[in-house]
Coordinates of C-alpha atoms in Angstrom, one line a residue:
M297 CA 0.3 0.3 0.2
T298 CA 2.8 2.3 0.8
L299 CA 4.0 2.2 -3.1
F300 CA 0.3 3.4 -4.2
R301 CA -0.2 6.3 -1.5
E302 CA 3.7 7.4 -2.5
S303 CA 2.7 7.2 -6.2
W304 CA -0.5 9.3 -5.7
Y305 CA 0.5 11.8 -3.7
L306 CA 3.5 12.4 -6.5
M307 CA 0.8 11.9 -9.3
G308 CA -0.8 15.1 -7.0
R309 CA 1.9 17.1 -7.6
L310 CA 2.2 16.4 -11.5
L311 CA -1.7 17.1 -11.8
I312 CA -1.4 20.3 -9.7
I313 CA 1.3 21.2 -12.5
L314 CA -1.1 20.2 -15.3
L315 CA -4.2 22.4 -13.9
R316 CA -1.4 25.6 -13.5
Q317 CA -0.5 24.5 -17.4
P318 CA -4.2 23.6 -19.3
W319 CA -3.2 24.7 -22.4
Y320 CA -0.9 21.6 -22.5
V321 CA -3.9 19.2 -22.9
A322 CA -5.4 22.0 -25.0
L323 CA -2.2 21.6 -27.6
T324 CA -2.0 18.1 -27.3
L325 CA -5.8 17.7 -28.6
I326 CA -5.4 20.2 -31.5
Q327 CA -3.7 18.0 -33.9
P328 CA -6.2 14.9 -33.5
I329 CA -9.3 17.1 -33.4
I330 CA -8.2 18.9 -36.9
W331 CA -7.6 15.1 -38.1
L332 CA -10.9 13.8 -36.8
V333 CA -12.9 16.7 -38.5
L334 CA -10.9 17.2 -41.7
Y335 CA -10.1 13.4 -42.6
G336 CA -13.6 12.6 -41.3
Q337 CA -15.3 14.7 -43.7
L338 CA -12.3 14.0 -46.5
F339 CA -12.5 10.5 -46.7
R340 CA -16.1 9.8 -46.0
R341 CA -16.6 8.4 -49.3
V342 CA -13.8 5.7 -48.3
V343 CA -16.4 3.4 -46.7
E344 CA -17.8 2.6 -50.6
L345 CA -14.5 1.1 -51.1
P346 CA -15.5 -3.3 -51.5
G347 CA -14.2 -4.6 -48.0
F348 CA -14.2 -1.8 -46.0
R349 CA -16.9 -3.3 -43.5
S350 CA -17.9 0.0 -42.1
S351 CA -21.2 2.4 -43.2
S352 CA -19.7 5.0 -41.7
Y353 CA -16.0 6.4 -41.8
I354 CA -16.6 8.8 -38.8
D355 CA -17.7 5.1 -36.8
F356 CA -14.6 4.1 -38.2
L357 CA -12.4 7.1 -37.7
T358 CA -13.5 8.3 -34.0
P359 CA -12.3 5.1 -31.9
G360 CA -8.5 5.1 -34.3
I361 CA -8.2 8.9 -33.3
V362 CA -8.6 8.2 -29.6
I363 CA -5.9 6.1 -29.8
M364 CA -3.7 8.2 -31.6
S365 CA -3.9 11.0 -29.1
A366 CA -3.1 8.4 -26.6
L367 CA 0.0 7.4 -28.2
F368 CA 1.3 10.8 -28.7
S369 CA 0.9 12.0 -25.6
S370 CA 2.2 9.1 -24.2
G371 CA 5.4 9.7 -26.3
W372 CA 6.2 13.1 -24.7
T373 CA 6.0 12.0 -21.0
G374 CA 9.6 12.1 -20.8
M375 CA 9.9 15.5 -21.2
G376 CA 8.4 15.8 -17.8
V377 CA 11.3 14.0 -16.3
I378 CA 14.0 16.0 -18.3
N379 CA 12.5 19.0 -16.7
D380 CA 12.7 17.6 -13.2
L381 CA 16.6 16.3 -14.2
D382 CA 17.5 20.1 -15.5
R383 CA 15.7 21.5 -12.2
G384 CA 17.2 19.2 -9.5
V385 CA 14.0 17.5 -8.7
M386 CA 15.4 14.3 -9.2
D387 CA 18.4 14.5 -7.2
R388 CA 16.1 15.6 -4.3
F389 CA 13.9 12.7 -4.8
L390 CA 16.5 10.6 -4.7
I391 CA 17.5 11.7 -1.0
S392 CA 14.0 11.5 0.2
P393 CA 12.7 8.2 1.6
V394 CA 10.4 8.0 -1.5
Q395 CA 10.3 4.8 -2.8
R396 CA 12.2 4.7 -6.8
T397 CA 9.2 3.0 -8.2
A398 CA 7.0 5.3 -6.9
I399 CA 8.2 7.9 -9.3
I400 CA 7.8 6.3 -12.3
L401 CA 4.3 5.0 -11.4
S402 CA 3.1 8.2 -10.9
R403 CA 4.0 9.6 -13.8
L404 CA 2.2 6.8 -15.9
M405 CA -0.7 7.3 -13.1
N406 CA -1.0 10.8 -14.3
L407 CA -0.7 10.0 -18.2
S408 CA -3.6 8.0 -17.4
V409 CA -5.6 10.2 -16.2
I410 CA -4.6 12.8 -19.2
T411 CA -5.4 9.6 -21.5
I412 CA -9.2 9.4 -20.0
V413 CA -9.7 13.1 -20.4
Q414 CA -8.5 13.3 -24.0
S415 CA -10.1 10.4 -25.3
L416 CA -13.5 11.2 -23.7
I417 CA -13.3 14.7 -25.3
L418 CA -12.4 13.0 -28.7
F419 CA -15.3 10.4 -28.3
G420 CA -17.7 13.1 -27.4
L421 CA -16.6 15.1 -30.9
G422 CA -16.9 12.2 -32.9
A423 CA -20.7 11.8 -31.4
I424 CA -21.4 15.2 -32.3
L425 CA -20.0 14.5 -35.8
G426 CA -22.5 11.7 -35.5
A427 CA -20.7 8.4 -34.8
R428 CA -22.8 6.0 -33.3
Y429 CA -22.0 2.8 -31.4
P430 CA -24.1 -0.6 -30.6
G431 CA -21.2 -1.1 -28.4
G432 CA -22.7 1.4 -25.7
P433 CA -20.6 1.9 -22.2
I434 CA -19.1 -1.4 -22.4
G435 CA -17.6 -0.7 -26.1
L436 CA -16.5 3.0 -24.3
F437 CA -15.1 1.1 -21.4
V438 CA -12.8 -1.1 -23.4
L439 CA -11.9 1.9 -25.8
L440 CA -10.2 3.8 -22.7
L441 CA -8.8 1.2 -21.6
A442 CA -7.0 0.2 -24.6
A443 CA -5.9 3.9 -24.7
I444 CA -4.6 3.6 -21.2
L445 CA -2.9 0.3 -22.3
L446 CA -1.2 1.8 -24.9
S447 CA -0.4 5.0 -23.4
M448 CA 1.1 3.4 -20.5
P449 CA 4.1 1.1 -22.2
F450 CA 5.0 4.1 -24.6
G451 CA 5.1 6.4 -21.5
A452 CA 7.6 3.9 -19.7
L453 CA 9.9 3.8 -22.7
S454 CA 9.4 7.3 -22.9
I455 CA 10.6 7.9 -19.2
A456 CA 13.5 5.0 -19.6
M457 CA 14.8 7.3 -22.8
S458 CA 14.7 10.5 -20.8
L459 CA 16.8 8.8 -18.2
T460 CA 19.6 7.5 -20.2
V461 CA 19.6 10.2 -23.1
R462 CA 18.9 13.6 -20.7
K463 CA 18.7 15.3 -23.7
E464 CA 15.2 17.0 -25.0
E465 CA 16.4 16.9 -28.8
S466 CA 17.3 12.8 -28.2
V467 CA 13.5 12.2 -27.2
I468 CA 11.4 14.4 -29.5
G469 CA 14.0 12.9 -32.5
A470 CA 12.9 9.2 -31.0
V471 CA 9.4 9.9 -30.5
N472 CA 8.7 10.8 -34.0
F473 CA 11.0 8.6 -35.3
V474 CA 8.9 5.7 -33.6
L475 CA 5.5 6.7 -33.1
L476 CA 4.6 7.9 -36.7
P477 CA 5.2 4.7 -38.5
L478 CA 3.4 2.6 -35.8
T479 CA 0.5 4.8 -36.1
F480 CA 0.3 4.7 -40.1
T481 CA 1.2 0.7 -40.2
S482 CA -2.2 0.3 -38.0
P483 CA -5.7 0.6 -39.0
V484 CA -6.3 4.3 -37.7
F485 CA -7.1 5.8 -40.7
M486 CA -8.0 2.7 -43.3
A487 CA -9.4 -0.5 -43.0
A488 CA -6.6 -3.5 -42.5
T489 CA -8.0 -5.3 -45.0
L490 CA -7.5 -2.7 -47.5
M491 CA -3.6 -2.6 -46.5
P492 CA -0.8 -3.8 -48.7
G493 CA 0.1 -7.5 -47.9
W494 CA 3.3 -6.4 -46.3
M495 CA 1.5 -3.9 -44.2
R496 CA -1.1 -5.8 -42.5
T497 CA 1.9 -8.1 -41.5
V498 CA 3.9 -5.6 -39.6
A499 CA 0.3 -4.6 -38.4
H500 CA -0.3 -7.8 -36.8
F501 CA 2.7 -6.8 -34.4
N502 CA 2.0 -3.5 -34.0
P503 CA 0.7 -2.6 -30.7
V504 CA -1.5 0.5 -31.8
N505 CA -3.0 -2.3 -34.0
W506 CA -3.6 -4.4 -30.8
A507 CA -5.3 -0.9 -29.3
V508 CA -7.3 0.3 -32.1
E509 CA -8.9 -3.2 -33.3
A510 CA -10.0 -3.9 -29.2
G511 CA -11.7 -0.5 -28.9
R512 CA -13.1 0.0 -32.2
G513 CA -14.6 -3.8 -32.3
A514 CA -15.9 -3.6 -28.8
L515 CA -17.8 -0.4 -30.1
Q516 CA -19.0 -1.5 -33.4
A517 CA -19.6 -4.9 -31.4
T518 CA -18.0 -6.7 -34.6
A519 CA -15.4 -8.4 -32.5
S520 CA -15.6 -11.3 -30.4
P521 CA -15.0 -11.1 -26.5
G522 CA -11.8 -13.7 -27.0
A523 CA -10.2 -11.6 -29.6
I524 CA -10.5 -8.4 -27.1
L525 CA -9.6 -10.2 -24.5
L526 CA -6.0 -11.3 -26.4
R527 CA -5.5 -7.6 -27.5
V528 CA -5.7 -6.1 -24.2
G529 CA -3.6 -9.0 -23.0
L530 CA -0.9 -8.1 -25.2
L531 CA -1.2 -4.7 -24.4
A532 CA -0.8 -5.4 -20.4
A533 CA 1.8 -7.7 -21.1
L534 CA 3.7 -5.0 -23.0
T535 CA 2.7 -2.5 -20.0
I536 CA 5.0 -4.8 -17.7
A537 CA 7.5 -5.1 -19.6
S538 CA 8.0 -1.3 -20.7
G539 CA 7.7 -0.7 -16.6
W540 CA 10.3 -3.5 -16.2
I541 CA 12.9 -1.7 -18.6
A542 CA 12.0 2.2 -16.9
T543 CA 12.6 0.9 -13.9
R544 CA 15.9 -0.2 -14.9
A545 CA 16.7 2.7 -16.5
F546 CA 16.2 4.3 -13.3
R547 CA 18.3 2.2 -11.2
S548 CA 21.1 3.2 -13.8
Y549 CA 20.7 6.7 -13.4
Q550 CA 21.2 6.4 -10.1
Q551 CA 24.3 4.6 -10.2
S552 CA 25.6 7.3 -12.3
A553 CA 24.3 10.5 -10.3

């Protein structure tokens, strides 16, 4: 219980910082909102293509944009770590009695809160634009769960990289290098059935694909519970593995500090 209590208090610090900078959430939402509105209108006729398996592109696009937003928000988690490193906050944590794991866990919990808020805003905008889902509240819950389970491992990896390279420029370059290909080799914007063969193969091993298909399948009530559980399980396993990597990176930082 001590770990979660300490993580909770540290998350409170991060939320206070976030509330003092509400523009951060707004800025991270600008791009996905633009994509949802513009792409939703620009490609609405794509549903007429054979094999698309959806009658409304906004129904198809909204879950993908929610997942994409969670992915990119997670990529910038390490920037807050670098800020703490530069200001000496991290070193003060190291001489305090707080558990080291709590420092990482608090940032992932804070990221989860941001992900939920952003996801609900984007989902609400999709509903305003006409998105309708037979999956109902359960489908929305699965979408939020998939978004969180995607954001946490990439947030942990972002933290690990920040503790390793300790340079903003390196983190920014790595985030763009990794996240953009992951986004465009997943069915965020286009149905997997219409992708080239090699891209479909890559998508099978793409965590973004797991999250998108789990959330979209639950909302549209087109995926079996077993398929959804498998994808959620893969995301959970990735979260655990990434958390371990972040913990190892923190230990390496301690030894070098």
